[in-house]
Structure formats: C-alpha cells, structure tokens
Short mmCIF file of C-alpha atoms in Angstrom, two decimals:
data_model
loop_
_atom_site.label_atom_id
_atom_site.label_comp_id
_atom_site.label_asym_id
_atom_site.label_seq_id
_atom_site.Cartn_x
_atom_site.Cartn_y
_atom_site.Cartn_z
CA MET E 7 -94.04 -179.87 -132.28
CA GLU E 8 -91.74 -183.21 -133.00
CA GLY E 9 -90.12 -183.18 -136.32
CA LEU E 10 -87.15 -185.33 -137.85
CA VAL E 11 -84.40 -184.08 -139.04
CA TYR E 12 -83.79 -184.96 -143.21
CA LYS E 13 -80.83 -182.84 -143.69
CA SER E 14 -78.39 -180.83 -142.15
CA THR E 15 -75.99 -177.94 -143.95
CA GLY E 16 -74.08 -176.92 -140.62
CA SER E 17 -76.00 -174.41 -139.09
CA TRP E 18 -79.86 -174.84 -140.77
CA TYR E 19 -81.83 -178.14 -140.78
CA SER E 20 -84.56 -179.35 -143.25
CA VAL E 21 -86.76 -181.08 -140.33
CA LYS E 22 -90.21 -182.44 -141.43
CA ASP E 23 -92.78 -182.31 -138.77
CA THR E 24 -95.51 -185.26 -137.99
CA GLU E 25 -98.32 -183.78 -140.16
CA GLY E 26 -95.76 -183.64 -143.13
CA ARG E 27 -94.79 -179.68 -143.22
CA TRP E 28 -91.48 -178.96 -143.98
CA TRP E 29 -89.37 -176.39 -141.74
CA ASN E 30 -86.17 -175.00 -142.17
CA ALA E 31 -84.54 -175.00 -138.33
CA ARG E 32 -81.87 -174.05 -136.23
CA ILE E 33 -80.00 -174.98 -132.50
CA LYS E 34 -80.55 -172.19 -130.10
CA GLY E 35 -77.79 -173.44 -127.31
CA THR E 36 -75.69 -176.42 -126.94
CA PHE E 37 -77.05 -179.80 -127.02
CA ARG E 38 -75.44 -183.10 -125.22
CA GLN E 39 -76.72 -186.38 -125.09
CA ASP E 40 -75.80 -188.53 -122.08
CA GLY E 41 -72.26 -186.74 -121.83
CA LEU E 42 -71.76 -187.36 -126.15
CA THR E 43 -69.71 -184.59 -127.82
CA SER E 44 -69.17 -184.65 -131.59
CA THR E 45 -68.63 -182.27 -134.05
CA ASN E 46 -72.49 -182.36 -134.89
CA PRO E 47 -74.85 -181.70 -132.19
CA LEU E 48 -77.68 -182.84 -134.54
CA ALA E 49 -77.66 -185.40 -137.22
CA VAL E 50 -79.69 -186.48 -140.23
CA GLY E 51 -82.55 -189.26 -138.19
CA ASP E 52 -82.70 -187.38 -135.15
CA ILE E 53 -86.21 -186.74 -133.62
CA VAL E 54 -86.55 -183.30 -132.48
CA ASP E 55 -88.57 -180.73 -130.73
CA ILE E 56 -89.26 -177.75 -132.66
CA VAL E 57 -91.07 -174.28 -131.99
CA SER E 58 -92.27 -171.92 -134.73
CA GLU E 59 -90.02 -168.82 -135.00
CA TYR E 60 -92.88 -166.69 -136.96
CA GLU E 61 -96.48 -166.94 -137.66
CA GLY E 62 -97.09 -167.65 -141.59
CA GLU E 63 -93.39 -168.80 -141.97
CA ASN E 64 -91.57 -172.17 -142.01
CA THR E 65 -88.70 -171.13 -139.85
CA ALA E 66 -88.42 -172.94 -136.54
CA THR E 67 -86.22 -173.45 -133.30
CA ILE E 68 -84.96 -177.05 -132.41
CA THR E 69 -85.28 -176.62 -128.27
CA GLY E 70 -84.64 -180.25 -128.01
CA ILE E 71 -83.71 -183.89 -129.11
CA HIS E 72 -84.99 -187.11 -128.60
CA GLU E 73 -82.96 -190.29 -127.05
CA ARG E 74 -81.36 -191.94 -129.82
CA ARG E 75 -81.87 -195.49 -130.17
CA ASN E 76 -78.58 -196.16 -132.62
CA TYR E 77 -76.43 -194.20 -134.76
CA ILE E 78 -73.09 -194.28 -136.99
CA ASN E 79 -70.13 -192.32 -135.78
CA ARG E 80 -66.78 -192.06 -137.75
CA LEU E 81 -63.82 -189.96 -136.78
CA SER E 82 -64.19 -186.53 -137.56
CA PRO E 83 -61.77 -185.52 -139.86
CA LYS E 84 -62.02 -182.19 -138.32
CA GLY E 85 -60.01 -183.34 -135.22
CA ARG E 86 -58.19 -186.24 -133.84
CA HIS E 87 -60.24 -188.34 -131.36
CA GLN E 88 -63.57 -186.12 -131.90
CA GLN E 89 -66.70 -187.96 -133.59
CA HIS E 90 -69.21 -187.28 -136.42
CA ILE E 91 -72.63 -188.61 -135.92
CA VAL E 92 -73.00 -189.92 -139.61
CA ALA E 93 -77.01 -190.82 -139.17
CA ALA E 94 -79.03 -191.46 -136.14
CA ASN E 95 -82.29 -194.33 -135.45
CA LEU E 96 -81.68 -196.77 -138.18
CA ASP E 97 -82.99 -200.09 -138.68
CA GLN E 98 -79.97 -201.07 -141.05
CA SER E 99 -77.29 -199.96 -143.32
CA LEU E 100 -76.20 -200.57 -146.63
CA LEU E 101 -72.52 -200.31 -147.71
CA ILE E 102 -71.75 -200.22 -151.41
CA ALA E 103 -68.56 -201.69 -152.04
CA THR E 104 -66.90 -202.32 -156.16
CA LEU E 105 -64.04 -204.45 -156.92
CA ARG E 106 -62.67 -202.13 -159.48
CA ASP E 107 -63.03 -198.21 -160.44
CA PRO E 108 -62.52 -197.61 -157.75
CA ARG E 109 -62.05 -201.08 -155.45
CA THR E 110 -63.05 -201.15 -152.06
CA SER E 111 -60.52 -202.91 -149.54
CA THR E 112 -61.61 -205.03 -147.07
CA GLY E 113 -59.98 -203.11 -144.29
CA PHE E 114 -62.46 -200.21 -145.05
CA ILE E 115 -65.52 -202.95 -145.05
CA ASP E 116 -64.35 -204.34 -141.67
CA ARG E 117 -63.62 -201.14 -140.31
CA PHE E 118 -67.57 -200.17 -141.43
CA LEU E 119 -69.04 -203.20 -140.12
CA VAL E 120 -67.21 -202.86 -137.04
CA THR E 121 -68.84 -199.88 -136.63
CA CYS E 122 -72.28 -201.43 -137.31
CA GLU E 123 -71.36 -203.97 -134.88
CA MET E 124 -70.91 -201.30 -132.05
CA TYR E 125 -74.30 -199.77 -132.53
CA HIS E 126 -76.54 -202.66 -133.46
CA VAL E 127 -76.95 -201.59 -136.76
CA PRO E 128 -77.51 -204.98 -139.43
CA ALA E 129 -75.42 -204.08 -142.40
CA ILE E 130 -75.69 -205.38 -145.75
CA LEU E 131 -72.95 -205.39 -148.24
CA LEU E 132 -73.96 -204.92 -151.79
CA PHE E 133 -71.27 -205.05 -154.47
CA ASN E 134 -71.49 -202.62 -157.77
CA LYS E 135 -70.56 -202.60 -161.07
CA ALA E 136 -70.50 -206.74 -162.06
CA ASP E 137 -70.76 -205.31 -165.62
CA LEU E 138 -67.26 -205.03 -165.18
CA TYR E 139 -66.14 -208.08 -163.40
CA ARG E 140 -63.19 -210.13 -165.17
CA ASP E 141 -62.40 -213.49 -164.10
CA LYS E 142 -59.92 -212.20 -161.55
CA GLU E 143 -62.85 -210.12 -160.11
CA TRP E 144 -65.48 -212.89 -160.58
CA ASP E 145 -62.86 -214.95 -158.08
CA LEU E 146 -62.78 -212.35 -155.54
CA TYR E 147 -66.50 -211.84 -155.31
CA ALA E 148 -66.81 -215.34 -154.77
CA GLU E 149 -64.21 -215.31 -151.67
CA LEU E 150 -65.64 -212.18 -150.29
CA GLU E 151 -69.65 -213.42 -150.78
CA GLU E 152 -68.36 -216.70 -148.70
CA ILE E 153 -66.31 -215.07 -146.33
CA TYR E 154 -69.07 -212.34 -145.38
CA THR E 155 -72.21 -214.90 -145.92
CA ASN E 156 -70.44 -217.47 -143.08
CA VAL E 157 -69.96 -214.85 -140.98
CA GLY E 158 -73.73 -213.75 -141.04
CA TYR E 159 -73.74 -210.39 -143.22
CA GLN E 160 -76.39 -210.23 -146.10
CA VAL E 161 -74.55 -210.38 -149.79
CA GLN E 162 -75.87 -208.44 -152.86
CA LEU E 163 -74.07 -207.88 -156.20
CA VAL E 164 -75.84 -205.76 -159.08
CA SER E 165 -74.94 -203.84 -162.02
CA LEU E 166 -76.58 -200.20 -161.19
CA LEU E 167 -75.61 -199.67 -165.25
CA GLU E 168 -77.34 -202.66 -166.32
CA GLY E 169 -80.22 -202.56 -164.03
CA LYS E 170 -79.53 -205.66 -162.60
CA GLY E 171 -80.22 -206.61 -158.97
CA ILE E 172 -81.84 -203.95 -158.06
CA GLU E 173 -85.56 -205.15 -157.67
CA GLU E 174 -83.98 -207.77 -154.86
CA VAL E 175 -82.38 -205.07 -153.00
CA SER E 176 -85.19 -202.64 -153.06
CA GLN E 177 -87.26 -204.91 -151.38
CA LEU E 178 -84.93 -205.10 -148.75
CA LEU E 179 -85.52 -201.20 -148.01
CA HIS E 180 -89.16 -201.51 -147.74
CA HIS E 181 -90.56 -200.11 -144.44
CA LYS E 182 -86.95 -199.65 -142.72
CA THR E 183 -84.80 -196.41 -142.41
CA THR E 184 -81.65 -197.38 -144.42
CA LEU E 185 -78.05 -195.55 -144.26
CA VAL E 186 -76.14 -195.61 -147.65
CA SER E 187 -72.70 -195.51 -147.66
CA GLY E 188 -69.40 -196.13 -149.22
CA HIS E 189 -66.40 -194.47 -151.01
CA SER E 190 -66.96 -191.67 -153.39
CA GLY E 191 -67.45 -193.65 -157.46
CA VAL E 192 -68.79 -196.92 -156.02
CA GLY E 193 -72.36 -195.72 -157.06
CA LYS E 194 -74.25 -194.46 -154.54
CA SER E 195 -75.77 -191.59 -156.00
CA SER E 196 -76.75 -194.02 -159.11
CA PHE E 197 -78.37 -196.73 -156.29
CA ILE E 198 -80.40 -193.70 -155.43
CA ASN E 199 -81.38 -192.23 -158.60
CA ARG E 200 -82.54 -195.83 -159.03
CA ILE E 201 -84.62 -196.32 -156.07
CA LEU E 202 -85.79 -193.18 -156.36
CA PRO E 203 -86.39 -191.98 -159.83
CA GLY E 204 -87.08 -188.26 -160.78
CA LYS E 205 -84.92 -186.95 -157.71
CA GLY E 206 -81.90 -186.45 -160.04
CA ILE E 207 -78.94 -186.59 -157.32
CA LYS E 208 -75.86 -185.47 -158.81
CA THR E 209 -73.49 -188.41 -160.06
CA GLN E 210 -69.73 -188.21 -160.89
CA ASP E 211 -67.15 -190.04 -162.49
CA VAL E 212 -64.45 -191.76 -160.71
CA SER E 213 -61.23 -189.51 -161.62
CA GLY E 214 -59.09 -190.91 -163.84
CA TRP E 215 -55.41 -189.82 -161.76
CA SER E 216 -56.68 -191.33 -158.47
CA GLY E 217 -59.17 -194.16 -158.67
CA LYS E 218 -60.72 -192.37 -156.24
CA GLY E 219 -64.35 -191.16 -156.96
CA GLN E 220 -65.19 -187.63 -156.68
CA HIS E 221 -67.24 -186.01 -153.81
CA THR E 222 -70.88 -185.31 -155.25
CA THR E 223 -72.52 -185.42 -151.66
CA THR E 224 -71.50 -182.77 -149.32
CA PHE E 225 -74.29 -183.38 -146.59
CA ALA E 226 -75.82 -186.20 -145.36
CA GLU E 227 -79.50 -186.20 -146.59
CA MET E 228 -82.54 -188.45 -145.87
CA TYR E 229 -84.81 -189.04 -148.52
CA ASP E 230 -88.96 -191.01 -148.21
CA LEU E 231 -89.09 -194.16 -150.35
CA PRO E 232 -92.21 -194.20 -152.32
CA SER E 233 -95.64 -194.22 -149.76
CA ALA E 234 -96.44 -197.96 -151.19
CA GLU E 235 -93.55 -199.19 -150.07
CA GLY E 236 -92.57 -197.23 -146.84
CA GLY E 237 -89.35 -196.57 -145.44
CA ARG E 238 -86.56 -194.06 -145.94
CA ILE E 239 -83.15 -194.07 -146.98
CA ILE E 240 -80.27 -192.07 -145.91
CA ASP E 241 -77.43 -190.53 -148.65
CA THR E 242 -73.98 -189.64 -146.97
CA PRO E 243 -70.73 -188.08 -148.51
CA GLY E 244 -68.24 -190.33 -149.84
CA LEU E 245 -66.21 -191.52 -147.93
CA LYS E 246 -62.16 -191.99 -148.46
CA GLU E 247 -61.29 -193.51 -145.04
CA PHE E 248 -63.74 -194.92 -141.78
CA GLY E 249 -61.83 -193.84 -138.83
CA LEU E 250 -63.41 -195.74 -135.36
CA VAL E 251 -63.58 -193.83 -132.26
CA ASN E 252 -65.16 -194.99 -128.76
CA ILE E 253 -63.77 -198.65 -128.81
CA SER E 254 -60.88 -199.92 -126.64
CA LYS E 255 -58.47 -203.00 -127.62
CA SER E 256 -60.25 -205.44 -125.06
CA GLU E 257 -63.73 -205.05 -127.29
CA LEU E 258 -62.51 -205.01 -130.65
CA SER E 259 -63.12 -208.89 -130.98
CA GLY E 260 -66.45 -208.48 -129.75
CA TYR E 261 -67.81 -206.62 -132.98
CA PHE E 262 -66.30 -209.23 -135.14
CA PRO E 263 -69.18 -212.22 -134.77
CA GLU E 264 -66.91 -215.01 -135.80
CA MET E 265 -64.75 -214.31 -132.67
CA ARG E 266 -67.62 -213.28 -130.56
CA GLU E 267 -68.75 -216.59 -130.27
CA ARG E 268 -65.16 -218.28 -129.49
CA LEU E 269 -63.94 -215.72 -127.34
CA ASN E 270 -64.88 -217.89 -124.11
CA GLY E 271 -62.47 -220.27 -125.27
CA CYS E 272 -59.29 -218.46 -124.86
CA GLN E 273 -57.06 -219.19 -122.19
CA PHE E 274 -57.06 -216.01 -121.09
CA ASN E 275 -59.95 -213.37 -120.47
CA ASN E 276 -58.17 -210.19 -121.75
CA CYS E 277 -56.69 -211.91 -124.80
CA LEU E 278 -55.69 -209.71 -127.58
CA HIS E 279 -55.72 -213.00 -130.29
CA MET E 280 -51.78 -211.85 -131.02
CA ASN E 281 -49.38 -213.77 -129.24
CA GLU E 282 -50.96 -215.11 -126.32
CA PRO E 283 -51.32 -218.61 -125.74
CA GLY E 284 -54.40 -220.90 -125.71
CA CYS E 285 -56.03 -218.37 -128.08
CA ALA E 286 -59.19 -219.74 -129.43
CA ILE E 287 -59.12 -217.02 -132.03
CA LYS E 288 -55.79 -217.86 -133.50
CA GLU E 289 -56.61 -222.16 -133.92
CA ALA E 290 -59.83 -220.84 -135.72
CA VAL E 291 -57.62 -219.13 -138.22
CA ARG E 292 -55.29 -222.00 -138.36
CA ASN E 293 -58.29 -224.22 -139.07
CA GLY E 294 -59.26 -222.29 -141.66
CA GLU E 295 -63.07 -221.49 -139.69
CA ILE E 296 -62.11 -217.69 -139.49
CA SER E 297 -60.83 -216.13 -142.32
CA GLU E 298 -57.20 -214.88 -142.42
CA GLU E 299 -57.93 -211.85 -144.28
CA ARG E 300 -60.22 -210.84 -141.55
CA TYR E 301 -58.27 -211.69 -139.08
CA VAL E 302 -55.30 -209.56 -140.89
CA ASN E 303 -57.79 -206.25 -140.98
CA TYR E 304 -58.87 -207.03 -137.09
CA ALA E 305 -54.73 -207.08 -136.39
CA THR E 306 -54.34 -203.92 -138.37
CA ILE E 307 -57.49 -202.57 -136.75
CA LEU E 308 -56.28 -202.96 -133.01
CA ASP E 309 -52.99 -201.77 -134.09
CA THR E 310 -54.63 -198.28 -134.42
CA ILE E 311 -56.50 -197.79 -131.59
CA ASP E 312 -54.69 -195.57 -129.36
CA GLU E 313 -55.63 -196.88 -125.99
CA LYS E 314 -54.40 -193.68 -124.26
CA LYS E 315 -58.11 -192.51 -124.68
CA TYR E 316 -59.49 -194.90 -122.26
#
C-alpha cells in the first residue's frame, strides 16, 4: 500500500493510505535518499510504501520511501553539520513573524527564505499581532513589506486575536500543502486553530522572562483542510533559530533573488560581494536597489558558513 506520513514521533509514524485509512507505522532497516543523511530518516509529507503487520490491526511496517520532490531542512540541534528534515513534498511555506512579543529578526526571516529558495519552495511572509502595533511597529512593517514585496515575496498582515486578515490568508492555502513555521509564541497554533476550528491545538503565552514563546508543538504534524477547500497544512515545532546546511559561500548570493538577477554584472565569477572590485551587488546596495538590511544579513550568513565541509 501507498501512504502519506502525517506525524512523526520518533520511532512511530502516523500514515494515511490512499483509501483514507490510518496506520501506526514503523521503519524496519535504514533508509537513504540519494546519499542524503539526516537525523530523521522520514519526515511529515513523505510518501511511503507500507505493509500491514497483523490481520485486523492498524499497525504497519514502512518498507520504502518515494523520492521527494522537495523538502525544507535545518541544522539539527542534535549535532553540528547534521541536518533535520522539517517536512517534505511542499507546495509552499508560510513563515509567521511578529514585530513585538516576540520580535522576529530579519536575520531569522532571511535564513528561512534562503532555505526555501534552495529547495524551490515558494514562501509567504505572514506578520501577526497587528493589534499590538504602535507607531514604530507600523513604520517597521511598512519598511519590511516594501523590502520583501520588491524582492518578490508575498507579504500578509493579520491579527489572529481580532480575526483580521485570516480569510485572505486562508485563500492562499486551498489545494496546496503548506508548511507553517516561525518562532514559538508568534501564533502558529492560534493560526491553525483559526483555519481548522475544532482541532483545539494547544497554545501558550509568550514567556515573560525571556520574551520568547514557549514550545507547544513537539513534533511536526500535518492536517487536512476541509474537503471543499482541499490541501493540507503542516504545523512545526517553534524554532529558536534556523541554521543552514548544505550550502557553500559561493552559492549563497544565488538564493537572494535580488542578488541572483545581478550576478552576471560582477567583474569576477567567484565574487562573494564583500571586498572585491567591480561588484554589481555592492553597487546596487549603494544605489538603494538592494536593501542594506538584506545585504547585512547576507554578509552575516556568509560569515557563518563553514567551508571545511565542501
């Protein structure tokens, strides 16, 4: 039988087969995909082959994994240079950010967007908690909306507390598999409860002493949208940081769309856009064609890439 992984709890997986039946499934043996190794052999969104273990029971063995068309990964918190597959076979990603309580840095946003660009997953930025915005947050939002819209990303503003902007965002989810991500405390679970009323996904307030949200989702889990709308959303654990893997310094600028379209203008083919002469990227920053903040984030990410791996 063929099935789709909806939840992973480490050793067991919730799998839904093509006839809509649910199975508690486990792996026997080791899976490798095109030499890819990660801390988790299977991820939510993977298509797998399963065999029933016992007649009349819903336990199954996973015997194979289909080739992924894409995935989102991050640096595993378990080990340096190891990757953790967040989810697979995605149509798009939705990054929920906030400008206060807690504030999402553009550095975090840009690391996430670079990963989406690496694996060809279209990304949407959703700024939540508009009900908390003061003048300085409104000014910042206007600035960020302009920066990311000019680069080509879709930007949405909502207040989950007041229910504003939800309908517009829900339209973007129809008939697609969407990864929902962000820091703890930005409203991921509240968002999913709005989109899927009745699920009752646990939410928790932001920690007062740290300003960071508390973890409420332990494992990634996928949910079906109502049948009339179609599609699925994947809830992920709250991320404190987003470490990049499988990227070299020479590749990085290609994952910034505004830089990618100007790379042929650089004097040197191996230009890293730092101290080289004749750099089209630095010229575009000076002319205001590329956001200075995005460039600074590029330089910061560049500095963290360990070339010893390549």
